[in-house]
PDB file of C-alpha atoms in Angstrom:
ATOM      1  CA  GLN G   1       8.151  -3.076  16.339  1.00 90.00           C
ATOM      2  CA  VAL G   2       8.174  -3.222  12.621  1.00 94.00           C
ATOM      3  CA  GLN G   3       9.861  -0.358  10.679  1.00 96.00           C
ATOM      4  CA  LEU G   4       8.349   0.393   7.350  1.00 97.00           C
ATOM      5  CA  VAL G   5       9.638   1.971   4.320  1.00 95.00           C
ATOM      6  CA  GLU G   6       8.164   3.351   1.063  1.00 95.00           C
ATOM      7  CA  SER G   7       9.547   4.362  -2.737  1.00 95.00           C
ATOM      8  CA  GLY G   8       9.358   4.919  -5.359  1.00 96.00           C
ATOM      9  CA  GLY G   9       6.353   8.257  -5.928  1.00 95.00           C
ATOM     10  CA  GLY G  10       7.108  10.924  -8.368  1.00 97.00           C
ATOM     11  CA  LEU G  11       5.025  12.535 -10.591  1.00 98.00           C
ATOM     12  CA  VAL G  12       4.234  11.464 -13.776  1.00 98.00           C
ATOM     13  CA  GLU G  13       1.124  12.051 -16.790  1.00 98.00           C
ATOM     14  CA  ALA G  14      -2.332  11.479 -16.822  1.00 98.00           C
ATOM     15  CA  GLY G  15      -2.294   7.166 -18.259  1.00 98.00           C
ATOM     16  CA  ASP G  16       1.058   6.381 -16.696  1.00 98.00           C
ATOM     17  CA  SER G  17       2.339   3.501 -14.408  1.00 98.00           C
ATOM     18  CA  LEU G  18       4.036   3.599 -10.766  1.00 98.00           C
ATOM     19  CA  ARG G  19       5.055   0.905  -9.158  1.00 98.00           C
ATOM     20  CA  LEU G  20       5.657   1.296  -5.002  1.00 98.00           C
ATOM     21  CA  SER G  21       7.775  -0.479  -2.859  1.00 98.00           C
ATOM     22  CA  CYS G  22       7.557  -1.112   0.934  1.00 97.00           C
ATOM     23  CA  THR G  23      10.405  -3.161   2.403  1.00 96.00           C
ATOM     24  CA  PRO G  24       9.157  -4.264   6.652  1.00 95.00           C
ATOM     25  CA  SER G  25      12.745  -4.569   8.488  1.00 93.00           C
ATOM     26  CA  GLY G  26      12.886  -5.918  11.977  1.00 92.00           C
ATOM     27  CA  ARG G  27      10.137  -8.119  14.149  1.00 91.00           C
ATOM     28  CA  THR G  28       8.734  -9.344  10.649  1.00 89.00           C
ATOM     29  CA  PHE G  29       7.534 -12.561  12.061  1.00 89.00           C
ATOM     30  CA  ASN G  30       4.821 -10.505  13.859  1.00 88.00           C
ATOM     31  CA  ILE G  31       3.486  -9.123  10.049  1.00 93.00           C
ATOM     32  CA  GLY G  32      -0.520 -10.875   9.162  1.00 95.00           C
ATOM     33  CA  SER G  33      -0.918  -8.226   6.780  1.00 96.00           C
ATOM     34  CA  MET G  34       0.486  -5.224   4.463  1.00 97.00           C
ATOM     35  CA  ALA G  35      -1.790  -2.794   2.572  1.00 98.00           C
ATOM     36  CA  TRP G  36      -1.522   0.397   1.230  1.00 98.00           C
ATOM     37  CA  PHE G  37      -3.475   3.451   2.258  1.00 98.00           C
ATOM     38  CA  ARG G  38      -3.664   7.109   0.409  1.00 98.00           C
ATOM     39  CA  GLN G  39      -4.442  10.364   2.176  1.00 98.00           C
ATOM     40  CA  THR G  40      -5.180  13.808  -0.312  1.00 97.00           C
ATOM     41  CA  PRO G  41      -5.570  17.103   1.834  1.00 95.00           C
ATOM     42  CA  GLY G  42      -8.183  17.961   4.493  1.00 95.00           C
ATOM     43  CA  ASN G  43      -9.156  13.667   3.611  1.00 97.00           C
ATOM     44  CA  GLU G  44      -8.629  10.695   6.030  1.00 96.00           C
ATOM     45  CA  ARG G  45      -6.956   8.169   5.374  1.00 97.00           C
ATOM     46  CA  GLU G  46      -8.489   5.536   2.716  1.00 97.00           C
ATOM     47  CA  LEU G  47      -7.806   1.922   2.398  1.00 98.00           C
ATOM     48  CA  VAL G  48      -6.562   1.154  -1.687  1.00 98.00           C
ATOM     49  CA  ALA G  49      -5.620  -2.249  -1.345  1.00 98.00           C
ATOM     50  CA  ALA G  50      -3.551  -5.015   0.954  1.00 98.00           C
ATOM     51  CA  VAL G  51      -2.233  -8.522   0.978  1.00 96.00           C
ATOM     52  CA  ALA G  52      -1.991 -11.148   3.504  1.00 95.00           C
ATOM     53  CA  TRP G  53       1.733 -12.340   5.075  1.00 91.00           C
ATOM     54  CA  SER G  54       0.308 -15.808   3.451  1.00 88.00           C
ATOM     55  CA  GLY G  55      -2.165 -17.399   1.191  1.00 72.00           C
ATOM     56  CA  GLY G  56      -1.646 -14.490  -1.099  1.00 80.00           C
ATOM     57  CA  ASP G  57      -5.378 -13.181  -0.520  1.00 95.00           C
ATOM     58  CA  THR G  58      -5.814  -9.430  -2.214  1.00 97.00           C
ATOM     59  CA  TYR G  59      -8.653  -6.881  -1.631  1.00 98.00           C
ATOM     60  CA  HIS G  60      -7.457  -3.024  -4.135  1.00 98.00           C
ATOM     61  CA  VAL G  61     -10.498  -0.709  -3.224  1.00 98.00           C
ATOM     62  CA  ASP G  62     -13.252  -0.421  -5.853  1.00 97.00           C
ATOM     63  CA  SER G  63     -11.834   2.861  -7.737  1.00 97.00           C
ATOM     64  CA  VAL G  64      -8.330   1.334  -8.730  1.00 98.00           C
ATOM     65  CA  LYS G  65      -9.955  -2.729  -9.411  1.00 98.00           C
ATOM     66  CA  GLY G  66      -8.361  -2.881 -13.164  1.00 97.00           C
ATOM     67  CA  ARG G  67      -5.983  -0.581 -12.550  1.00 98.00           C
ATOM     68  CA  PHE G  68      -3.872  -1.494  -9.538  1.00 98.00           C
ATOM     69  CA  THR G  69      -2.048  -4.725  -8.010  1.00 98.00           C
ATOM     70  CA  ILE G  70      -0.822  -5.385  -4.852  1.00 97.00           C
ATOM     71  CA  SER G  71       1.380  -7.928  -4.234  1.00 96.00           C
ATOM     72  CA  ARG G  72       4.305  -9.569  -1.735  1.00 94.00           C
ATOM     73  CA  ASP G  73       7.991 -10.389  -3.436  1.00 90.00           C
ATOM     74  CA  SER G  74       8.304 -13.701  -0.480  1.00 82.00           C
ATOM     75  CA  THR G  75      11.684 -14.045  -1.067  1.00 84.00           C
ATOM     76  CA  LYS G  76      13.023 -10.673  -0.599  1.00 81.00           C
ATOM     77  CA  ASP G  77      10.025  -9.598   1.924  1.00 88.00           C
ATOM     78  CA  ILE G  78       9.073  -6.899  -0.590  1.00 94.00           C
ATOM     79  CA  VAL G  79       5.324  -5.646  -0.649  1.00 96.00           C
ATOM     80  CA  PHE G  80       4.374  -4.103  -3.822  1.00 97.00           C
ATOM     81  CA  LEU G  81       1.577  -1.457  -5.890  1.00 98.00           C
ATOM     82  CA  GLN G  82       2.093  -1.799  -9.147  1.00 98.00           C
ATOM     83  CA  MET G  83      -0.044   1.418 -10.961  1.00 98.00           C
ATOM     84  CA  ASN G  84      -1.457   1.491 -14.439  1.00 98.00           C
ATOM     85  CA  SER G  85      -3.772   3.720 -16.143  1.00 98.00           C
ATOM     86  CA  LEU G  86      -2.696   6.426 -13.289  1.00 98.00           C
ATOM     87  CA  LYS G  87      -5.700   9.827 -13.493  1.00 98.00           C
ATOM     88  CA  PRO G  88      -5.917  12.375 -11.721  1.00 97.00           C
ATOM     89  CA  GLU G  89      -7.865  11.361  -9.197  1.00 97.00           C
ATOM     90  CA  ASP G  90      -4.808   9.076  -8.255  1.00 98.00           C
ATOM     91  CA  THR G  91      -2.479  12.259  -6.730  1.00 98.00           C
ATOM     92  CA  ALA G  92      -1.387  11.045  -2.870  1.00 98.00           C
ATOM     93  CA  VAL G  93       0.470  11.216  -0.631  1.00 98.00           C
ATOM     94  CA  TYR G  94       0.790   6.737  -0.354  1.00 98.00           C
ATOM     95  CA  TYR G  95       1.326   6.048   2.975  1.00 98.00           C
ATOM     96  CA  CYS G  96       1.935   2.125   3.523  1.00 98.00           C
ATOM     97  CA  ALA G  97       0.537  -0.024   6.700  1.00 98.00           C
ATOM     98  CA  ALA G  98       1.664  -3.353   8.378  1.00 97.00           C
ATOM     99  CA  SER G  99      -1.081  -5.236  10.490  1.00 97.00           C
ATOM    100  CA  TYR G 100      -0.733  -7.925  13.222  1.00 95.00           C
ATOM    101  CA  TYR G 101      -4.090  -9.454  12.166  1.00 95.00           C
ATOM    102  CA  SER G 102      -4.455 -11.330   8.602  1.00 93.00           C
ATOM    103  CA  ARG G 103      -7.726 -11.434   8.032  1.00 90.00           C
ATOM    104  CA  PRO G 104      -9.986  -9.375   7.876  1.00 92.00           C
ATOM    105  CA  LEU G 105      -7.737  -7.945   5.228  1.00 95.00           C
ATOM    106  CA  ALA G 106     -10.748  -4.618   4.856  1.00 94.00           C
ATOM    107  CA  PRO G 107     -11.160  -2.701   7.618  1.00 96.00           C
ATOM    108  CA  PHE G 108      -7.596  -3.099   7.461  1.00 97.00           C
ATOM    109  CA  LYS G 109      -6.312  -2.455  10.845  1.00 96.00           C
ATOM    110  CA  PRO G 110      -2.941  -1.092  10.806  1.00 97.00           C
ATOM    111  CA  ASN G 111      -0.025  -1.361  13.249  1.00 97.00           C
ATOM    112  CA  PHE G 112       2.918   0.494  11.979  1.00 97.00           C
ATOM    113  CA  TRP G 113       2.872   3.188   9.080  1.00 98.00           C
ATOM    114  CA  GLY G 114       5.277   3.832   6.543  1.00 97.00           C
ATOM    115  CA  GLN G 115       6.617   7.902   6.734  1.00 96.00           C
ATOM    116  CA  GLY G 116       4.451   8.115   3.024  1.00 97.00           C
ATOM    117  CA  THR G 117       5.450   8.687  -0.024  1.00 97.00           C
ATOM    118  CA  GLN G 118       3.567  11.337  -2.726  1.00 98.00           C
ATOM    119  CA  VAL G 119       2.128  10.028  -6.320  1.00 98.00           C
ATOM    120  CA  THR G 120       1.060  13.214  -8.171  1.00 98.00           C
ATOM    121  CA  VAL G 121      -0.974  12.927 -11.296  1.00 98.00           C
ATOM    122  CA  SER G 122      -0.994  15.578 -14.160  1.00 97.00           C
ATOM    123  CA  SER G 123      -3.884  15.681 -16.686  1.00 93.00           C
TER     124      SER G 123
END
Protein backbone atom coordinates (compact mmCIF):
# COMPACT_ATOMS: atom_id res chain seq x y z
CA GLN A 1 0.00 0.00 0.00
CA VAL A 2 1.00 3.58 -0.63
CA GLN A 3 -0.27 6.48 1.43
CA LEU A 4 -0.37 10.00 -0.03
CA VAL A 5 -0.54 13.20 1.98
CA GLU A 6 -1.21 16.51 0.24
CA SER A 7 -0.60 20.01 1.51
CA GLY A 8 -0.43 23.56 0.22
CA GLY A 9 -3.99 24.41 -0.72
CA GLY A 10 -5.70 27.62 0.30
CA LEU A 11 -7.55 30.77 -0.70
CA VAL A 12 -5.79 33.14 -3.08
CA GLU A 13 -6.66 35.89 -5.52
CA ALA A 14 -6.58 35.63 -9.29
CA GLY A 15 -3.04 35.96 -10.57
CA ASP A 16 -1.46 34.57 -7.40
CA SER A 17 0.61 31.42 -7.05
CA LEU A 18 0.37 28.30 -4.89
CA ARG A 19 2.52 25.22 -4.57
CA LEU A 20 0.93 21.91 -3.70
CA SER A 21 2.99 19.10 -2.20
CA CYS A 22 2.33 15.38 -2.12
CA THR A 23 4.40 13.08 0.07
CA PRO A 24 4.09 9.34 -0.50
CA SER A 25 4.85 6.75 2.19
CA GLY A 26 4.62 3.01 2.52
CA ARG A 27 5.62 0.77 -0.40
CA THR A 28 6.87 3.62 -2.54
CA PHE A 29 9.11 1.30 -4.55
CA ASN A 30 5.91 0.25 -6.35
CA ILE A 31 5.28 3.74 -7.70
CA GLY A 32 5.66 4.14 -11.45
CA SER A 33 4.20 7.62 -11.78
CA MET A 34 2.30 10.28 -9.83
CA ALA A 35 -0.25 12.85 -10.79
CA TRP A 36 -2.49 15.68 -9.70
CA PHE A 37 -6.21 15.63 -10.43
CA ARG A 38 -8.84 18.21 -9.59
CA GLN A 39 -12.57 17.99 -9.06
CA THR A 40 -15.40 20.51 -8.78
CA PRO A 41 -18.88 19.69 -7.45
CA GLY A 42 -20.91 17.64 -9.88
CA ASN A 43 -17.99 16.93 -12.16
CA GLU A 44 -15.58 14.06 -12.66
CA ARG A 45 -11.99 14.26 -11.52
CA GLU A 46 -9.83 15.81 -14.20
CA LEU A 47 -6.18 14.93 -14.76
CA VAL A 48 -4.14 18.11 -14.39
CA ALA A 49 -0.54 16.91 -14.58
CA ALA A 50 1.52 13.76 -14.20
CA VAL A 51 5.17 12.83 -13.78
CA ALA A 52 7.06 9.59 -14.25
CA TRP A 53 8.73 8.38 -11.07
CA SER A 54 11.98 7.93 -12.97
CA GLY A 55 13.14 9.63 -16.12
CA GLY A 56 11.38 12.92 -15.53
CA ASP A 57 8.73 12.71 -18.26
CA THR A 58 5.78 14.96 -17.55
CA TYR A 59 2.30 15.65 -18.85
CA HIS A 60 0.17 18.79 -18.40
CA VAL A 61 -3.40 19.25 -19.58
CA ASP A 62 -3.74 22.04 -22.15
CA SER A 63 -5.68 24.34 -19.81
CA VAL A 64 -2.73 24.62 -17.41
CA LYS A 65 0.23 24.54 -19.80
CA GLY A 66 2.49 27.50 -19.22
CA ARG A 67 0.96 28.14 -15.78
CA PHE A 68 1.32 24.89 -13.80
CA THR A 69 4.41 22.72 -13.46
CA ILE A 70 4.61 19.27 -11.93
CA SER A 71 7.95 18.14 -10.56
CA ARG A 72 9.47 15.55 -8.30
CA ASP A 73 12.16 16.04 -5.68
CA SER A 74 13.87 12.67 -5.94
CA THR A 75 15.94 13.27 -2.82
CA LYS A 76 12.84 13.64 -0.66
CA ASP A 77 10.30 11.71 -2.73
CA ILE A 78 7.95 14.68 -2.82
CA VAL A 79 5.89 15.67 -5.83
CA PHE A 80 5.02 19.32 -6.32
CA LEU A 81 2.47 21.17 -8.40
CA GLN A 82 3.59 24.76 -8.86
CA MET A 83 0.55 26.81 -9.87
CA ASN A 84 1.12 30.30 -11.22
CA SER A 85 -1.25 32.88 -12.70
CA LEU A 86 -4.18 31.20 -10.98
CA LYS A 87 -7.66 31.79 -12.36
CA PRO A 88 -11.06 31.45 -10.68
CA GLU A 89 -11.74 28.44 -12.92
CA ASP A 90 -8.82 26.66 -11.22
CA THR A 91 -10.91 26.50 -8.05
CA ALA A 92 -11.31 22.83 -7.11
CA VAL A 93 -10.30 20.11 -4.71
CA TYR A 94 -6.90 18.89 -5.87
CA TYR A 95 -6.02 15.24 -5.38
CA CYS A 96 -2.66 13.55 -5.54
CA ALA A 97 -2.57 10.10 -7.12
CA ALA A 98 -0.01 7.36 -7.57
CA SER A 99 0.11 4.59 -10.13
CA TYR A 100 1.99 1.33 -10.50
CA TYR A 101 2.40 2.23 -14.19
CA SER A 102 5.07 4.57 -15.49
CA ARG A 103 3.43 4.85 -18.90
CA PRO A 104 1.24 6.24 -20.26
CA LEU A 105 1.00 9.40 -18.20
CA ALA A 106 -2.27 10.25 -19.93
CA PRO A 107 -4.68 8.67 -19.48
CA PHE A 108 -3.42 8.15 -15.95
CA LYS A 109 -4.35 4.94 -14.17
CA PRO A 110 -4.39 5.67 -10.43
CA ASN A 111 -3.98 2.95 -7.84
CA PHE A 112 -3.82 5.22 -4.80
CA TRP A 113 -5.39 8.58 -3.87
CA GLY A 114 -4.68 11.27 -1.34
CA GLN A 115 -7.41 12.92 0.70
CA GLY A 116 -7.51 16.11 -1.36
CA THR A 117 -6.72 19.75 -0.67
CA GLN A 118 -8.98 22.71 -1.48
CA VAL A 119 -7.75 25.45 -3.78
CA THR A 120 -9.99 28.51 -4.05
CA VAL A 121 -9.17 31.38 -6.40
CA SER A 122 -11.18 34.57 -5.97
CA SER A 123 -11.71 37.04 -8.79
